[in-house]
mmCIF file of C-alpha atoms in Angstrom:
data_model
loop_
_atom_site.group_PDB
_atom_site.id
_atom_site.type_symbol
_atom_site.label_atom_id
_atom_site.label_comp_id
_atom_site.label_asym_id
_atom_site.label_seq_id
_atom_site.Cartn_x
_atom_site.Cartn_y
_atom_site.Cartn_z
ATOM 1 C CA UNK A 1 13.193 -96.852 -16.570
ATOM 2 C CA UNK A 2 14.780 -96.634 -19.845
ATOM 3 C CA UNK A 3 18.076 -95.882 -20.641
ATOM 4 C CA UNK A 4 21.032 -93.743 -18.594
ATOM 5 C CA UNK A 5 18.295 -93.042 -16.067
ATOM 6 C CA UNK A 6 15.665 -91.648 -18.427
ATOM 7 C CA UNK A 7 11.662 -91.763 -16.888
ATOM 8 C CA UNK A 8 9.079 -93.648 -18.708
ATOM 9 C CA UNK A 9 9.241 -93.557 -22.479
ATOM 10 C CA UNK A 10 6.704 -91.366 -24.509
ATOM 11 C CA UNK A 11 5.209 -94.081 -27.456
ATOM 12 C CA UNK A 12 3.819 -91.485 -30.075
ATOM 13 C CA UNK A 13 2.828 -94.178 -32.762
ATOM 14 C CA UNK A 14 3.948 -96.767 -34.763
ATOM 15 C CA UNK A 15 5.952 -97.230 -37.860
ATOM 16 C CA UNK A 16 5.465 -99.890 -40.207
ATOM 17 C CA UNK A 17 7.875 -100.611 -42.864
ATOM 18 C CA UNK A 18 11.254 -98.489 -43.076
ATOM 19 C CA UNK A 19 10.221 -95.480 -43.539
ATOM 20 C CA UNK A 20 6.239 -95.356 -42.596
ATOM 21 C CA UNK A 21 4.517 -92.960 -45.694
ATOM 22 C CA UNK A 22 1.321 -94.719 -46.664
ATOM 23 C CA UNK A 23 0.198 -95.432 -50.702
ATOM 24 C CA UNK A 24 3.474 -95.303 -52.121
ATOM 25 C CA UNK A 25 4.689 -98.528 -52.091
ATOM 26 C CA UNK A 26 7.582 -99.917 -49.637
ATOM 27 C CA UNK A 27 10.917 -100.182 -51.587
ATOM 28 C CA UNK A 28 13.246 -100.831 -49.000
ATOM 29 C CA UNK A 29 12.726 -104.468 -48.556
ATOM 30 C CA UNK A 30 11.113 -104.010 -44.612
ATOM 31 C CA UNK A 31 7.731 -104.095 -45.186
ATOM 32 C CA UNK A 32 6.365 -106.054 -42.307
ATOM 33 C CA UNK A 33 8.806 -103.937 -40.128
ATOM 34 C CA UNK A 34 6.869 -103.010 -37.253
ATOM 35 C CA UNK A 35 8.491 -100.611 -34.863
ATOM 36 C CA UNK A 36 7.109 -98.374 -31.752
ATOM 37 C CA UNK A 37 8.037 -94.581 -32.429
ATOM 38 C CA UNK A 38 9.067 -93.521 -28.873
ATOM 39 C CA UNK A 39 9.980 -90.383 -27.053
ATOM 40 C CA UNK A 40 12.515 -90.619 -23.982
ATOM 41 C CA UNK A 41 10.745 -89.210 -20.903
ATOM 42 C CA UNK A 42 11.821 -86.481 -18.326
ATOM 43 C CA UNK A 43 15.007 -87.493 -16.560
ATOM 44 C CA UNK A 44 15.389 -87.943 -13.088
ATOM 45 C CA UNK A 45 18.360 -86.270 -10.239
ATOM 46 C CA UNK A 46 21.344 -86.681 -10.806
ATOM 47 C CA UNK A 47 21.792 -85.978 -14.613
ATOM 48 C CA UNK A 48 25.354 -87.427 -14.250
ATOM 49 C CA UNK A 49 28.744 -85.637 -14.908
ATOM 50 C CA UNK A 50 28.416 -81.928 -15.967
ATOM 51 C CA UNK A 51 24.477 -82.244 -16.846
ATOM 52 C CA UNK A 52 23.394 -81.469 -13.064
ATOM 53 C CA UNK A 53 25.536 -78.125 -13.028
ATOM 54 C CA UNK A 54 24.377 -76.725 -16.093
ATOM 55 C CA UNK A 55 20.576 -77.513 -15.263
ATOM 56 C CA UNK A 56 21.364 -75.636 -11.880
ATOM 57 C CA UNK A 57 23.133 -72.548 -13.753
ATOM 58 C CA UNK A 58 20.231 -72.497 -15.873
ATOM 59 C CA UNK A 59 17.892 -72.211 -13.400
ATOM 60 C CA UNK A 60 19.625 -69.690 -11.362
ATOM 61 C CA UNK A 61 20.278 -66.992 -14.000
ATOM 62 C CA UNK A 62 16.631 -67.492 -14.850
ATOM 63 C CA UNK A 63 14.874 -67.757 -11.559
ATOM 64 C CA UNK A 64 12.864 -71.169 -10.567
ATOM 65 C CA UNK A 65 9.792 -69.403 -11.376
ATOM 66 C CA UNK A 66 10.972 -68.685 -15.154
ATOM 67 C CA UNK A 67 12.661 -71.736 -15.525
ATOM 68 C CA UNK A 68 9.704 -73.832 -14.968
ATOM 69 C CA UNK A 69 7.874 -71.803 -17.157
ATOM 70 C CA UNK A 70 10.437 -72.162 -20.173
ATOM 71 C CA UNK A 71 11.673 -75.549 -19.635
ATOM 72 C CA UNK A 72 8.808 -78.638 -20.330
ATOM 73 C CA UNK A 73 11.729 -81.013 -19.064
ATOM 74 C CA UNK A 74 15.149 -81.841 -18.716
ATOM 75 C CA UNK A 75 16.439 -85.453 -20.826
ATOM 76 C CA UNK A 76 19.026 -87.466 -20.704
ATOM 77 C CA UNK A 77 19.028 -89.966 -23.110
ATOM 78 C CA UNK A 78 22.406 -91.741 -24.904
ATOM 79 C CA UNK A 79 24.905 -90.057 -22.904
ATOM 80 C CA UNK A 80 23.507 -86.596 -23.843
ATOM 81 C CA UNK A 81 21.557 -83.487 -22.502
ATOM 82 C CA UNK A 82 18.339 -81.761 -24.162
ATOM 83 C CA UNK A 83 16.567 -79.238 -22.618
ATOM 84 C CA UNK A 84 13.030 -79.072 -24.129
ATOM 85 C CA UNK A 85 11.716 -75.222 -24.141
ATOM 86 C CA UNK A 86 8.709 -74.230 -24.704
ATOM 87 C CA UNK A 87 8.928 -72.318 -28.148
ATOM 88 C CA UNK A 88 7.543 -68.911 -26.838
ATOM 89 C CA UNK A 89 10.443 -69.093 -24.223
ATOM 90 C CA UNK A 90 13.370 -70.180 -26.630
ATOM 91 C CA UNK A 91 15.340 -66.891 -27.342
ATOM 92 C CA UNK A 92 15.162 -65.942 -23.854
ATOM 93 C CA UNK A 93 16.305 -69.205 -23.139
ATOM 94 C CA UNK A 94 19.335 -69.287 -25.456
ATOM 95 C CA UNK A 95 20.569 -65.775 -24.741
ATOM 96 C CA UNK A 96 20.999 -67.267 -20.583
ATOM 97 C CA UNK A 97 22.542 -69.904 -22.149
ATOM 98 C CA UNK A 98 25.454 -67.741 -24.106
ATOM 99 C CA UNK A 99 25.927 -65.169 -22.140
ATOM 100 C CA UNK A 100 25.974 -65.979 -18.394
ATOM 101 C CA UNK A 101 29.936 -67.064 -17.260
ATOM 102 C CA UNK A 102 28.965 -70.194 -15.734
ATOM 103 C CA UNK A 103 27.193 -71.333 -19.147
ATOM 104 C CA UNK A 104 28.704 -69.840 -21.762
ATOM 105 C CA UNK A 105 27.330 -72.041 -24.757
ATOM 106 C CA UNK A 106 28.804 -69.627 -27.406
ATOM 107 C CA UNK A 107 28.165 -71.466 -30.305
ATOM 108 C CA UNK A 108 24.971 -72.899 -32.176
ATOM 109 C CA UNK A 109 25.934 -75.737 -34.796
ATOM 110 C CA UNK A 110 22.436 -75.149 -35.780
ATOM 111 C CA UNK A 111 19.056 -76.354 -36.211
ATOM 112 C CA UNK A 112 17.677 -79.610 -37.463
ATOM 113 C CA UNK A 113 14.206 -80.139 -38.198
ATOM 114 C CA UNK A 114 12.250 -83.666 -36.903
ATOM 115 C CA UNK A 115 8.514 -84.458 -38.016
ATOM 116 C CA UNK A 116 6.852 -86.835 -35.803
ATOM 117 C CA UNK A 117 2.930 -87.199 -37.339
ATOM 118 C CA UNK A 118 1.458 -89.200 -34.167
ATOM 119 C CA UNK A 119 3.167 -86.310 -31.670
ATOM 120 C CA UNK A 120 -0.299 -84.650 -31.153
ATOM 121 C CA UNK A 121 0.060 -80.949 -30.640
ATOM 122 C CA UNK A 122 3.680 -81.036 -31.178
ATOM 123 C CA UNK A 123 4.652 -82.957 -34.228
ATOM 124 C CA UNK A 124 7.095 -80.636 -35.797
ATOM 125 C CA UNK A 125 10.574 -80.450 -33.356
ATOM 126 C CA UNK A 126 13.633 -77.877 -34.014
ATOM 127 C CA UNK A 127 16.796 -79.571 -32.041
ATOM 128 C CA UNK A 128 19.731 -77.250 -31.515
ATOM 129 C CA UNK A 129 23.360 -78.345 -30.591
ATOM 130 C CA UNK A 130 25.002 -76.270 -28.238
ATOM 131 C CA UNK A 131 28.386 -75.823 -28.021
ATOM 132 C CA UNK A 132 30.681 -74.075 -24.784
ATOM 133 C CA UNK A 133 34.140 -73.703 -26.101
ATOM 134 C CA UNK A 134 34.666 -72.403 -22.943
ATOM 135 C CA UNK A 135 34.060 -75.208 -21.158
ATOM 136 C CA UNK A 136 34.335 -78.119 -23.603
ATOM 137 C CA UNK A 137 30.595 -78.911 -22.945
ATOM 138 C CA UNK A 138 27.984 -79.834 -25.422
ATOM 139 C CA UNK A 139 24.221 -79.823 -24.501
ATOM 140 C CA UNK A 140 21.038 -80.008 -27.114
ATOM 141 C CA UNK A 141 17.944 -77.431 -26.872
ATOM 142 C CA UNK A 142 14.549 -78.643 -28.571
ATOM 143 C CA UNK A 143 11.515 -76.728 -28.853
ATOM 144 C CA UNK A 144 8.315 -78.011 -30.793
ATOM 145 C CA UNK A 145 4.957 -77.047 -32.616
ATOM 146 C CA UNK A 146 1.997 -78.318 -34.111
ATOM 147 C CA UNK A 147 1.142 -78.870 -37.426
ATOM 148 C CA UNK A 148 -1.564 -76.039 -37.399
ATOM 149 C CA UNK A 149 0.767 -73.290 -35.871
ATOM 150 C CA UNK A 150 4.228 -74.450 -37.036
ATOM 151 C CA UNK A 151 5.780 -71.051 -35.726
ATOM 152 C CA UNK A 152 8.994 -71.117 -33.318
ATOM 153 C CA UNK A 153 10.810 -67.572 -32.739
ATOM 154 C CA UNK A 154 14.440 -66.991 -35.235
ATOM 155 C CA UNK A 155 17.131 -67.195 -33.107
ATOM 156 C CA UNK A 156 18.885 -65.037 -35.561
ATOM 157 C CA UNK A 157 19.553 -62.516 -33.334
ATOM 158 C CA UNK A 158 20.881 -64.407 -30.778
ATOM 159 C CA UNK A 159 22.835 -67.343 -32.762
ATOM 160 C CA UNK A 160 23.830 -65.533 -36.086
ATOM 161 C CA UNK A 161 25.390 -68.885 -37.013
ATOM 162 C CA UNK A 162 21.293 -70.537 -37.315
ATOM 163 C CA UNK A 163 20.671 -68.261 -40.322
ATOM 164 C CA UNK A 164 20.853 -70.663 -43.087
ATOM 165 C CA UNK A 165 20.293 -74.073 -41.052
ATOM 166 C CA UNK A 166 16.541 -72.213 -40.501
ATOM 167 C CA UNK A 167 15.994 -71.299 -43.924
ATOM 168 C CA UNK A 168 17.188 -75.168 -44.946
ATOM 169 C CA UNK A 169 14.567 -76.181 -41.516
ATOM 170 C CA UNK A 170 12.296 -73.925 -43.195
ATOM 171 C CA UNK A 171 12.212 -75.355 -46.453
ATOM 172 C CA UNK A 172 12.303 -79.132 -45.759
ATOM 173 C CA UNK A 173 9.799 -79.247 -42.722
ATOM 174 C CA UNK A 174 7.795 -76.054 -43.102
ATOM 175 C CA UNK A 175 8.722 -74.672 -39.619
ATOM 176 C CA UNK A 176 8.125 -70.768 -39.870
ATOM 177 C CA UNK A 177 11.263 -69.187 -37.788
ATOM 178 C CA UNK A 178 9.520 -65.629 -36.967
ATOM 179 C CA UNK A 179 11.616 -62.783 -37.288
ATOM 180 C CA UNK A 180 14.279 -64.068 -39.615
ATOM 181 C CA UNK A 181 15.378 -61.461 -41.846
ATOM 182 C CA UNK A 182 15.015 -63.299 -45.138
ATOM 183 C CA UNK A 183 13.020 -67.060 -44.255
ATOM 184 C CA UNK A 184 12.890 -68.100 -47.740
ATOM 185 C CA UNK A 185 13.678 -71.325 -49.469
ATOM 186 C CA UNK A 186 17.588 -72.062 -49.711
ATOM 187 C CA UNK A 187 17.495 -75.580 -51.811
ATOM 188 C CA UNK A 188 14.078 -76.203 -53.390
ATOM 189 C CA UNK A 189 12.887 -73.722 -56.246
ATOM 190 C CA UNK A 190 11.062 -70.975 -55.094
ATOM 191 C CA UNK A 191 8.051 -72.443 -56.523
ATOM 192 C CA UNK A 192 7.886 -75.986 -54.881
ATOM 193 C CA UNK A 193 4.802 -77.176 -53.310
ATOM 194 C CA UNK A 194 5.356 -78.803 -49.780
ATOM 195 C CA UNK A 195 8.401 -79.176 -47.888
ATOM 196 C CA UNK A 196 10.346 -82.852 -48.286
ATOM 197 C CA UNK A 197 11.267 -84.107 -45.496
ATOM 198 C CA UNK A 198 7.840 -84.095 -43.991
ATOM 199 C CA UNK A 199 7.052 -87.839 -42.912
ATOM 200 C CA UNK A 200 3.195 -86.962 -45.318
ATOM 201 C CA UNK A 201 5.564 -85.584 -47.598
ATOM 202 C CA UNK A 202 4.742 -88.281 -50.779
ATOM 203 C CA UNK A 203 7.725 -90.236 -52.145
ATOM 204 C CA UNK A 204 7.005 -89.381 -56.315
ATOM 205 C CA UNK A 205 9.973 -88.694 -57.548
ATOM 206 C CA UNK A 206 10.932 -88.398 -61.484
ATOM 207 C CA UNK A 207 12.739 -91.420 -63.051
ATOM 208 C CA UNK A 208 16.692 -91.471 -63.168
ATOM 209 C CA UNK A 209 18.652 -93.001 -65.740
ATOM 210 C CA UNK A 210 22.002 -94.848 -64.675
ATOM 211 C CA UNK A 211 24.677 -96.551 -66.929
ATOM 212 C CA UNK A 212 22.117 -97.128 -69.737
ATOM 213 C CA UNK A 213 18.975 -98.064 -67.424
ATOM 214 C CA UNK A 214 16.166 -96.586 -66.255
ATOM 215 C CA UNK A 215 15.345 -96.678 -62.758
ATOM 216 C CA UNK A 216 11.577 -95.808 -62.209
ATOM 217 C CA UNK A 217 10.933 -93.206 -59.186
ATOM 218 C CA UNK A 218 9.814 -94.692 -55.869
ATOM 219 C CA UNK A 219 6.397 -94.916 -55.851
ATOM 220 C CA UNK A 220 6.273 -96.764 -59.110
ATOM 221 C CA UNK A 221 9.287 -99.315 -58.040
ATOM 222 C CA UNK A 222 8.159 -102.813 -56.506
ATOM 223 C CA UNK A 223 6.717 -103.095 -52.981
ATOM 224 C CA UNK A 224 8.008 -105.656 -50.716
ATOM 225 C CA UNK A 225 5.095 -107.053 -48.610
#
């Protein structure tokens, strides 16, 4: 068991170094850092405090058969709740989770993008933070895709609030929100080849000068090994 309760962790590779990318050179100073990249596993009954009544409410404005069909699995990991949906499920999904009294999660703070490389069949994740103003209660909702169909639905119509935090999601991980009005890039140039904050994203970089010196770009800085 791992921690508050959590099943058997998910190991979905291994980084070495600080940040993992491979023929750029390590500059952080951790290059024989080897650590286990590790997914917490499906929790078990009770979730603990509010967690077990919102799973219920869920699952009772959706029906049991549509829950299990939207929901992969319930985690509680570090005091807090994700719901993992399956993508084609999400806006459905969300819309329970606004509207219905008992849920009332009225407000999206968003949507962060994750890249895990070793997560076969699933290595790009969208997390959303959920908040019920309501009733004070904050839960997460993650859904995922592969590399070779990284679609998830926009849930611009549902959560207004997500429409620049998927164009940012958009730009940085390459996660294609479908039926967002305008999914175009909102910090790189229009032009820019790849999306940065891709884990195979390469460091390059241009070099930057600071109080009179010249500090080369990463992957021409020294490796620590």
């Amino acid at each position: 068991m791992t921690e508050n309760g959590t099943g058997d962790k998910e190991v979905v590779g291994v980084r070495r170094g600080m940040f993992g990318p491979k023929g750029s050179g390590d500059t952080s100073g951790y290059g024989r850092l080897v650590r286990e990249v590790a997914m917490p596993g499906s929790s078990p009954r009770p979730y603990g405090g509010y967690f077990d009544e919102v799973v219920d409410t869920l699952t009772s404005v959706l029906g049991e058969e549509a829950f299990t069909a939207g929901v992969e699995r319930v985690v509680v990991h570090r005091d807090q709740l994700t719901i993992e949906v399956r993508r084609e499920h999400l806006p459905a999904v969300m819309q329970a989770l606004r509207d219905d009294a008992g849920l009332r999660f009225e407000l999206c703070l968003g949507v962060s993008g994750v890249h895990y490389p070793a997560d076969t069949g699933r290595e790009l994740h969208a997390v959303y933070p959920l908040m019920s103003i309501t009733h004070n209660r904050r839960i997460q909702v993650e859904a995922t895709a592969p590399d070779a169909d990284p679609h998830i639905p926009s849930l611009f119509r549902v959560y207004p609030t997500t429409d620049w935090h998927e164009r940012e999601t958009y730009d940085f991980f390459g996660i294609i929100f479908d039926g967002h009005p305008a999914l175009t890039r909102i910090e790189m140039p229009d032009d820019w080849v790849g999306h940065p904050q891709r884990k195979d994203y390469p460091l390059g970089g241009i070099p930057v000068e600071y109080h009179g010196a010249e500090i080369p770009p990463p992957d021409e800085r020294r490796a620590y090994s």
